[in-house]
């Protein structure tokens, strides 16, 4: 399963993707300078994209974002994925984690929660049947938005998806995130706790 749990700065995108290393303070300063040198429309576009993580979708930013992103791709700031996980929307990626973080760090702290909630709701509206597969990513947005009950339910849905795919360890990690979010409904909490207890019993028996 794809686990997109992110960091304190926000969800980071696709794990396992080969990305340029940040390279320390000097490289970080260089990436910040590249972002700061952009015209305001392009700067605002990349700030909006950075909310989604390393991976983002053009129509989530603007109906006309694709043409601007193509120009930014020519400058080595982003690149377009061969396939998109969301039909009808091009999927793009920042060229490096450091570039994404440089754009994200420009967003005012007071604006981040509302932006993450909007990103989470956009993803829910457009993922369709893939919500379970990408549930951890959507959950992380709601977690950062302070919407703990919604985050918990989505982490649990991602855990269900992992369990159905035969990956109990991944399911357990996601279920623990659901419990840790603090907003899990009582009935769902009981089912999640029963799964984790059964997994512990199974591990104890094997041991």
Coordinates of N, CA and C in Angstrom, one line a residue:
X1 N 0.8 -1.2 0.0 CA 0.0 0.0 0.0 C 0.9 1.3 0.0
X2 N 0.3 2.3 -0.5 CA 1.0 3.6 -0.6 C 0.7 4.3 0.7
X3 N 1.8 4.6 1.5 CA 1.6 5.3 2.8 C 2.1 6.7 2.6
X4 N 1.2 7.7 2.6 CA 1.6 9.1 2.4 C 1.4 9.9 3.6
X5 N 2.3 9.7 4.6 CA 2.0 10.3 5.9 C 2.6 11.6 6.2
X6 N 3.6 12.0 5.4 CA 4.2 13.3 5.4 C 5.0 13.6 6.6
X7 N 5.3 14.9 6.9 CA 6.1 15.4 8.0 C 5.5 16.6 8.6
X8 N 6.2 17.2 9.5 CA 5.6 18.3 10.2 C 5.3 19.5 9.2
X9 N 6.0 19.5 8.1 CA 5.8 20.6 7.1 C 4.6 20.3 6.2
X10 N 4.1 19.1 6.3 CA 3.0 18.8 5.4 C 3.2 17.5 4.7
X11 N 2.2 17.0 4.0 CA 2.4 15.7 3.3 C 3.4 15.9 2.2
X12 N 4.3 14.9 2.0 CA 5.4 15.1 1.0 C 5.2 14.4 -0.3
X13 N 4.3 13.5 -0.5 CA 4.1 13.0 -1.8 C 4.4 11.5 -1.9
X14 N 5.0 11.1 -2.9 CA 5.1 9.6 -3.2 C 6.4 9.1 -2.5
X15 N 6.2 8.2 -1.5 CA 7.4 7.6 -1.0 C 8.0 6.6 -2.0
X16 N 9.4 6.5 -1.9 CA 10.1 5.6 -2.8 C 10.4 6.3 -4.1
X17 N 9.9 7.5 -4.3 CA 10.2 8.2 -5.5 C 11.7 8.7 -5.5
X18 N 12.4 8.6 -6.5 CA 13.8 9.1 -6.5 C 13.8 10.6 -6.7
X19 N 14.2 11.3 -5.6 CA 14.2 12.8 -5.6 C 15.6 13.3 -5.2
X20 N 15.8 14.5 -5.7 CA 17.1 15.1 -5.4 C 17.2 15.4 -3.9
X21 N 18.3 15.1 -3.3 CA 18.5 15.4 -1.9 C 18.6 16.9 -1.6
X22 N 18.2 17.3 -0.4 CA 18.1 18.7 -0.1 C 19.5 19.3 -0.1
X23 N 20.5 18.5 0.4 CA 21.9 19.0 0.3 C 22.3 20.0 1.4
X24 N 21.6 20.2 2.4 CA 22.0 21.0 3.5 C 21.6 22.4 3.4
X25 N 22.0 23.3 4.3 CA 21.6 24.7 4.3 C 21.9 25.5 3.0
X26 N 23.1 25.2 2.4 CA 23.4 26.0 1.2 C 22.5 25.7 0.1
X27 N 22.2 24.4 -0.1 CA 21.2 24.0 -1.1 C 19.8 24.5 -0.8
X28 N 19.4 24.5 0.4 CA 18.1 25.0 0.8 C 18.0 26.5 0.5
X29 N 19.1 27.2 0.7 CA 19.1 28.6 0.4 C 19.0 28.8 -1.1
X30 N 19.6 28.0 -1.8 CA 19.6 28.1 -3.3 C 18.2 27.9 -3.8
X31 N 17.5 26.8 -3.3 CA 16.1 26.5 -3.7 C 15.2 27.7 -3.3
X32 N 15.4 28.3 -2.1 CA 14.6 29.4 -1.7 C 14.8 30.6 -2.7
X33 N 16.0 30.8 -3.1 CA 16.3 31.9 -4.0 C 15.6 31.7 -5.3
X34 N 15.6 30.4 -5.8 CA 14.9 30.1 -7.1 C 13.4 30.4 -7.0
X35 N 12.8 30.0 -5.8 CA 11.4 30.3 -5.6 C 11.1 31.8 -5.5
X36 N 12.0 32.5 -4.8 CA 11.7 33.9 -4.6 C 11.9 34.7 -5.9
X37 N 12.7 34.2 -6.8 CA 12.9 34.9 -8.1 C 11.8 34.8 -9.0
X38 N 10.8 34.0 -8.7 CA 9.6 33.8 -9.6 C 8.7 35.1 -9.6
X39 N 8.0 35.3 -10.7 CA 7.0 36.3 -10.8 C 5.9 35.9 -9.8
X40 N 5.1 36.9 -9.3 CA 4.1 36.6 -8.3 C 3.1 35.5 -8.7
X41 N 2.6 35.6 -10.0 CA 1.6 34.5 -10.4 C 2.2 33.1 -10.3
X42 N 3.5 33.0 -10.7 CA 4.1 31.6 -10.7 C 4.4 31.3 -9.2
X43 N 4.8 32.2 -8.4 CA 5.0 32.0 -7.0 C 3.8 31.5 -6.3
X44 N 2.7 32.2 -6.5 CA 1.4 31.8 -5.9 C 1.0 30.4 -6.4
X45 N 1.2 30.1 -7.7 CA 0.8 28.8 -8.2 C 1.6 27.7 -7.5
X46 N 2.9 27.9 -7.3 CA 3.7 26.9 -6.6 C 3.4 26.8 -5.1
X47 N 3.0 27.9 -4.5 CA 2.6 27.8 -3.1 C 1.3 27.0 -3.0
X48 N 0.4 27.2 -3.9 CA -0.9 26.4 -3.9 C -0.6 24.9 -4.2
X49 N 0.4 24.7 -5.1 CA 0.7 23.3 -5.4 C 1.4 22.6 -4.2
X50 N 2.2 23.4 -3.5 CA 3.0 22.8 -2.4 C 2.1 22.3 -1.2
X51 N 0.9 22.8 -1.1 CA 0.0 22.4 -0.1 C -0.3 20.9 -0.3
X52 N -0.4 20.4 -1.5 CA -0.7 19.0 -1.8 C 0.4 18.1 -1.5
X53 N 1.7 18.6 -1.6 CA 2.8 17.8 -1.3 C 3.8 17.8 -2.5
X54 N 4.6 16.9 -2.6 CA 5.5 16.8 -3.8 C 4.7 16.5 -5.0
X55 N 3.7 15.7 -4.9 CA 2.8 15.4 -6.0 C 1.5 16.3 -5.9
X56 N 1.1 16.9 -7.0 CA -0.1 17.7 -7.0 C -0.8 17.6 -8.4
X57 N -1.9 18.3 -8.5 CA -2.7 18.1 -9.8 C -3.1 19.5 -10.3
X58 N -2.9 19.7 -11.6 CA -3.1 21.0 -12.2 C -4.5 21.6 -12.0
X59 N -5.5 20.8 -12.2 CA -6.9 21.4 -12.0 C -7.2 21.7 -10.6
X60 N -6.5 21.2 -9.6 CA -6.7 21.5 -8.2 C -6.2 22.9 -8.0
X61 N -5.3 23.4 -8.8 CA -4.7 24.7 -8.6 C -5.5 25.7 -9.4
X62 N -5.7 25.5 -10.6 CA -6.4 26.4 -11.5 C -6.8 25.7 -12.8
X63 N -7.9 26.0 -13.4 CA -8.2 25.4 -14.7 C -7.1 25.7 -15.8
X64 N -6.4 26.8 -15.6 CA -5.4 27.2 -16.6 C -3.9 26.9 -16.1
X65 N -3.8 26.1 -15.1 CA -2.5 26.0 -14.5 C -1.5 25.2 -15.4
X66 N -2.1 24.3 -16.2 CA -1.2 23.4 -16.9 C -0.2 24.1 -17.8
X67 N -0.6 25.2 -18.5 CA 0.3 25.9 -19.4 C 1.4 26.5 -18.6
X68 N 1.1 27.1 -17.4 CA 2.2 27.7 -16.6 C 3.1 26.7 -16.1
X69 N 2.5 25.5 -15.7 CA 3.4 24.4 -15.1 C 4.3 23.9 -16.2
X70 N 3.9 23.9 -17.4 CA 4.8 23.4 -18.5 C 6.0 24.4 -18.7
X71 N 5.7 25.7 -18.5 CA 6.9 26.6 -18.6 C 7.8 26.4 -17.4
X72 N 7.2 26.2 -16.2 CA 8.0 26.0 -15.0 C 8.8 24.6 -15.1
X73 N 8.2 23.7 -15.8 CA 8.9 22.4 -16.0 C 10.2 22.7 -16.9
X74 N 10.1 23.6 -17.8 CA 11.2 23.9 -18.7 C 12.3 24.6 -17.9
X75 N 12.0 25.1 -16.7 CA 13.0 25.8 -15.9 C 13.5 24.8 -14.8
X76 N 13.0 23.5 -14.8 CA 13.5 22.5 -13.9 C 12.9 22.6 -12.5
X77 N 11.7 23.2 -12.4 CA 11.1 23.3 -11.1 C 10.1 22.2 -10.8
X78 N 9.4 21.8 -11.8 CA 8.4 20.7 -11.7 C 8.5 19.8 -12.9
X79 N 7.9 18.7 -12.8 CA 7.8 17.8 -14.0 C 6.4 17.1 -14.0
X80 N 6.0 16.7 -15.2 CA 4.7 16.1 -15.3 C 4.8 14.6 -15.2
X81 N 3.9 13.9 -14.4 CA 3.9 12.5 -14.3 C 3.4 11.9 -15.6
X82 N 3.8 10.7 -15.9 CA 3.4 10.0 -17.1 C 1.9 9.7 -17.0
X83 N 1.4 9.3 -15.8 CA 0.0 9.0 -15.6 C -0.4 9.7 -14.3
X84 N -1.7 10.0 -14.3 CA -2.3 10.7 -13.2 C -3.2 9.7 -12.4
X85 N -3.2 9.8 -11.1 CA -4.1 9.0 -10.3 C -5.5 9.6 -10.3
X86 N -5.7 10.8 -10.8 CA -7.0 11.4 -10.8 C -7.4 11.7 -12.3
X87 N -8.4 11.1 -12.7 CA -8.9 11.2 -14.1 C -9.2 12.7 -14.4
X88 N -8.8 13.1 -15.6 CA -9.1 14.5 -16.0 C -8.3 15.6 -15.4
X89 N -7.3 15.2 -14.7 CA -6.4 16.2 -14.1 C -4.9 15.7 -14.2
X90 N -4.1 16.6 -14.8 CA -2.7 16.2 -14.9 C -2.0 16.2 -13.6
X91 N -1.2 15.1 -13.3 CA -0.4 15.0 -12.1 C 1.0 15.5 -12.3
X92 N 1.4 16.4 -11.4 CA 2.8 17.0 -11.5 C 3.5 16.7 -10.2
X93 N 4.8 16.9 -10.3 CA 5.7 16.7 -9.1 C 6.7 17.8 -9.1
X94 N 7.0 18.3 -7.9 CA 8.1 19.2 -7.7 C 9.4 18.4 -8.1
X95 N 10.4 19.1 -8.6 CA 11.6 18.5 -9.0 C 12.4 18.0 -7.8
X96 N 12.2 18.5 -6.6 CA 12.9 18.0 -5.4 C 12.0 18.4 -4.2
X97 N 12.3 17.7 -3.2 CA 11.6 17.9 -1.9 C 11.9 19.3 -1.4
X98 N 13.2 19.7 -1.6 CA 13.6 21.1 -1.1 C 12.9 22.2 -1.8
X99 N 12.6 22.0 -3.1 CA 11.8 23.1 -3.8 C 10.4 23.1 -3.3
X100 N 9.8 22.0 -3.1 CA 8.5 21.9 -2.5 C 8.4 22.6 -1.2
X101 N 9.4 22.3 -0.3 CA 9.4 22.9 1.0 C 9.6 24.4 1.0
X102 N 10.5 24.9 0.1 CA 10.7 26.3 -0.1 C 9.4 27.0 -0.4
X103 N 8.6 26.4 -1.3 CA 7.3 27.0 -1.7 C 6.4 27.0 -0.5
X104 N 6.3 25.8 0.2 CA 5.4 25.6 1.3 C 5.7 26.6 2.4
X105 N 7.0 26.8 2.7 CA 7.4 27.6 3.8 C 6.9 29.1 3.7
X106 N 6.6 29.5 2.5 CA 6.2 30.9 2.2 C 4.7 31.1 2.7
X107 N 4.0 30.0 2.8 CA 2.5 30.1 3.2 C 2.4 30.5 4.7
X108 N 1.7 31.6 4.9 CA 1.5 32.0 6.3 C 0.9 30.9 7.2
X109 N 1.4 30.8 8.4 CA 1.0 29.8 9.3 C -0.6 29.8 9.5
X110 N -1.1 31.0 9.6 CA -2.6 31.1 9.8 C -3.4 30.7 8.6
X111 N -2.8 30.5 7.4 CA -3.5 30.1 6.3 C -3.4 28.6 6.0
X112 N -2.5 27.9 6.7 CA -2.2 26.5 6.3 C -3.4 25.6 6.6
X113 N -4.0 25.7 7.7 CA -5.1 24.8 8.1 C -6.2 24.8 7.0
X114 N -6.7 26.0 6.7 CA -7.7 26.1 5.7 C -7.3 25.6 4.3
X115 N -6.1 25.8 4.0 CA -5.6 25.3 2.7 C -5.6 23.8 2.7
X116 N -5.1 23.2 3.8 CA -5.1 21.7 3.8 C -6.5 21.2 3.8
X117 N -7.4 21.8 4.5 CA -8.8 21.3 4.5 C -9.3 21.4 3.0
X118 N -9.1 22.5 2.3 CA -9.5 22.6 1.0 C -8.9 21.5 0.1
X119 N -7.6 21.3 0.3 CA -6.9 20.2 -0.5 C -7.5 18.8 -0.2
X120 N -7.8 18.6 1.1 CA -8.4 17.3 1.4 C -9.8 17.1 0.8
X121 N -10.6 18.2 0.8 CA -11.9 18.1 0.2 C -11.9 17.9 -1.3
X122 N -10.9 18.6 -1.9 CA -10.7 18.4 -3.4 C -10.4 17.0 -3.7
X123 N -9.5 16.4 -2.9 CA -9.1 15.0 -3.2 C -10.2 14.1 -3.0
X124 N -11.0 14.3 -1.9 CA -12.2 13.5 -1.7 C -13.2 13.5 -2.8
X125 N -13.3 14.7 -3.4 CA -14.3 14.9 -4.5 C -13.8 14.3 -5.8
X126 N -12.5 14.1 -5.9 CA -11.9 13.7 -7.2 C -11.3 12.3 -7.3
X127 N -11.1 11.7 -6.1 CA -10.4 10.4 -6.1 C -11.4 9.3 -6.4
X128 N -12.7 9.5 -6.1 CA -13.7 8.5 -6.4 C -13.4 7.2 -5.6
X129 N -13.3 6.1 -6.4 CA -13.1 4.8 -5.7 C -11.7 4.6 -5.2
X130 N -10.8 5.5 -5.5 CA -9.4 5.4 -5.0 C -9.2 6.0 -3.6
X131 N -10.2 6.4 -2.9 CA -10.1 7.1 -1.6 C -9.4 6.1 -0.7
X132 N -9.7 4.8 -0.7 CA -9.1 3.9 0.2 C -7.6 3.8 0.0
X133 N -7.2 3.7 -1.3 CA -5.8 3.6 -1.6 C -5.0 4.8 -1.2
X134 N -5.6 6.0 -1.4 CA -4.9 7.2 -1.1 C -5.4 7.8 0.2
X135 N -6.1 7.0 1.0 CA -6.7 7.6 2.3 C -5.7 8.2 3.2
X136 N -4.5 7.7 3.3 CA -3.6 8.3 4.3 C -3.2 9.7 3.8
X137 N -3.0 9.9 2.5 CA -2.7 11.3 2.1 C -3.8 12.2 2.4
X138 N -5.1 11.8 2.1 CA -6.2 12.7 2.4 C -6.3 12.9 3.9
X139 N -6.1 11.9 4.7 CA -6.2 12.0 6.1 C -5.2 13.0 6.7
X140 N -4.0 13.0 6.1 CA -3.0 13.9 6.6 C -3.4 15.3 6.4
X141 N -4.0 15.6 5.3 CA -4.5 17.0 5.0 C -5.5 17.4 6.1
X142 N -6.5 16.5 6.4 CA -7.4 16.8 7.5 C -6.8 16.9 8.8
X143 N -5.8 16.1 9.1 CA -5.1 16.2 10.3 C -4.4 17.5 10.5
X144 N -3.8 18.0 9.4 CA -3.1 19.3 9.5 C -4.1 20.5 9.5
X145 N -5.3 20.2 9.1 CA -6.4 21.2 9.2 C -7.1 21.2 10.5
X146 N -6.7 20.2 11.4 CA -7.4 20.2 12.7 C -8.7 19.5 12.7
X147 N -9.0 18.7 11.6 CA -10.3 18.0 11.5 C -10.0 16.6 11.9
X148 N -9.9 16.3 13.2 CA -9.4 15.0 13.7 C -10.4 13.9 13.4
X149 N -11.7 14.1 13.5 CA -12.6 13.0 13.3 C -12.5 12.5 11.8
X150 N -12.5 13.5 10.9 CA -12.4 13.1 9.5 C -11.0 12.4 9.2
X151 N -10.0 13.0 9.8 CA -8.7 12.3 9.6 C -8.7 10.9 10.1
X152 N -9.2 10.7 11.3 CA -9.3 9.3 11.9 C -10.0 8.4 11.0
X153 N -11.2 8.8 10.5 CA -12.0 7.9 9.6 C -11.2 7.6 8.3
X154 N -10.5 8.5 7.8 CA -9.8 8.3 6.6 C -8.5 7.4 6.8
X155 N -7.9 7.6 7.9 CA -6.8 6.6 8.3 C -7.3 5.2 8.4
X156 N -8.5 5.1 9.0 CA -9.1 3.8 9.2 C -9.5 3.2 7.9
X157 N -10.0 4.0 6.9 CA -10.4 3.5 5.6 C -9.1 3.0 4.9
X158 N -8.0 3.8 5.0 CA -6.8 3.3 4.4 C -6.3 2.0 5.0
X159 N -6.5 1.9 6.3 CA -6.1 0.6 7.0 C -7.0 -0.5 6.5
X160 N -8.3 -0.3 6.3 CA -9.1 -1.3 5.7 C -8.6 -1.7 4.3
X161 N -8.2 -0.8 3.5 CA -7.7 -1.1 2.2 C -6.5 -2.0 2.3
X162 N -5.6 -1.6 3.2 CA -4.4 -2.4 3.3 C -4.7 -3.8 3.8
X163 N -5.6 -3.9 4.7 CA -6.0 -5.2 5.3 C -6.6 -6.1 4.2
X164 N -7.4 -5.5 3.3 CA -8.1 -6.2 2.2 C -7.1 -6.7 1.2
X165 N -6.0 -5.9 1.1 CA -4.9 -6.3 0.1 C -3.9 -7.3 0.7
X166 N -4.2 -7.7 2.0 CA -3.3 -8.7 2.6 C -2.1 -8.2 3.2
X167 N -2.1 -6.9 3.6 CA -0.9 -6.3 4.3 C -1.2 -5.9 5.7
X168 N -1.2 -6.9 6.6 CA -1.7 -6.5 8.0 C -0.8 -5.5 8.7
X169 N 0.5 -5.5 8.4 CA 1.4 -4.6 9.1 C 1.2 -3.2 8.7
X170 N 0.9 -3.0 7.4 CA 0.6 -1.6 6.9 C -0.8 -1.2 7.5
X171 N -1.7 -2.2 7.5 CA -3.0 -1.9 8.1 C -2.9 -1.4 9.5
X172 N -2.0 -2.2 10.3 CA -1.9 -1.8 11.7 C -1.3 -0.4 11.9
X173 N -0.3 -0.1 11.0 CA 0.3 1.3 11.1 C -0.8 2.4 10.9
X174 N -1.6 2.1 9.9 CA -2.7 3.1 9.6 C -3.8 3.1 10.7
X175 N -4.1 2.0 11.2 CA -5.1 1.9 12.3 C -4.6 2.6 13.5
X176 N -3.3 2.5 13.8 CA -2.7 3.2 14.9 C -2.8 4.7 14.7
X177 N -2.5 5.2 13.5 CA -2.7 6.6 13.2 C -4.1 7.0 13.4
X178 N -5.1 6.2 13.0 CA -6.5 6.5 13.2 C -6.8 6.7 14.7
X179 N -6.3 5.7 15.5 CA -6.5 5.9 17.0 C -5.8 7.1 17.5
X180 N -4.6 7.4 17.0 CA -3.8 8.5 17.5 C -4.4 9.9 17.1
X181 N -5.2 9.9 16.1 CA -5.9 11.1 15.7 C -6.9 11.6 16.7
X182 N -7.4 10.7 17.6 CA -8.2 11.1 18.7 C -9.7 11.4 18.3
X183 N -10.1 11.2 17.1 CA -11.4 11.5 16.7 C -12.2 10.3 16.2
X184 N -11.7 9.1 16.5 CA -12.3 7.9 15.9 C -13.7 7.6 16.6
X185 N -14.7 7.3 15.8 CA -16.0 7.0 16.4 C -16.0 5.7 17.2
X186 N -16.8 5.6 18.3 CA -16.6 4.5 19.2 C -16.8 3.1 18.5
X187 N -17.7 3.0 17.6 CA -17.9 1.7 16.9 C -16.7 1.3 16.1
X188 N -16.2 2.3 15.4 CA -15.0 2.1 14.5 C -13.8 1.8 15.4
X189 N -13.7 2.5 16.5 CA -12.6 2.3 17.4 C -12.5 0.9 17.9
X190 N -13.7 0.3 18.3 CA -13.7 -1.1 18.7 C -13.2 -2.0 17.7
X191 N -13.6 -1.8 16.4 CA -13.2 -2.7 15.4 C -11.7 -2.6 15.1
X192 N -11.2 -1.4 15.2 CA -9.7 -1.2 15.0 C -8.9 -1.8 16.1
X193 N -9.4 -1.6 17.3 CA -8.7 -2.2 18.5 C -8.7 -3.7 18.4
X194 N -9.8 -4.3 18.0 CA -9.9 -5.7 17.9 C -8.9 -6.3 16.8
X195 N -8.8 -5.6 15.7 CA -7.8 -6.0 14.7 C -6.4 -5.9 15.3
X196 N -6.1 -4.9 16.0 CA -4.7 -4.7 16.5 C -4.4 -5.8 17.6
X197 N -5.5 -6.1 18.4 CA -5.3 -7.1 19.4 C -5.1 -8.5 18.8
X198 N -5.9 -8.8 17.7 CA -5.7 -10.1 17.0 C -4.3 -10.2 16.4
X199 N -3.8 -9.1 15.8 CA -2.5 -9.1 15.2 C -1.4 -9.3 16.3
X200 N -1.6 -8.7 17.5 CA -0.6 -9.0 18.6 C -0.7 -10.4 19.0
X201 N -1.9 -11.0 19.1 CA -2.0 -12.4 19.5 C -1.4 -13.3 18.5
X202 N -1.5 -13.0 17.2 CA -1.0 -13.8 16.2 C 0.6 -13.7 16.2
X203 N 1.1 -12.6 16.5 CA 2.6 -12.4 16.6 C 3.1 -13.1 17.8
X204 N 2.3 -13.1 18.9 CA 2.7 -13.8 20.1 C 2.7 -15.3 19.9
X205 N 1.7 -15.8 19.2 CA 1.7 -17.2 18.9 C 2.8 -17.7 18.1
X206 N 3.2 -16.9 17.1 CA 4.3 -17.2 16.2 C 5.6 -17.2 16.9
X207 N 5.7 -16.2 17.9 CA 6.9 -16.1 18.7 C 7.1 -17.3 19.7

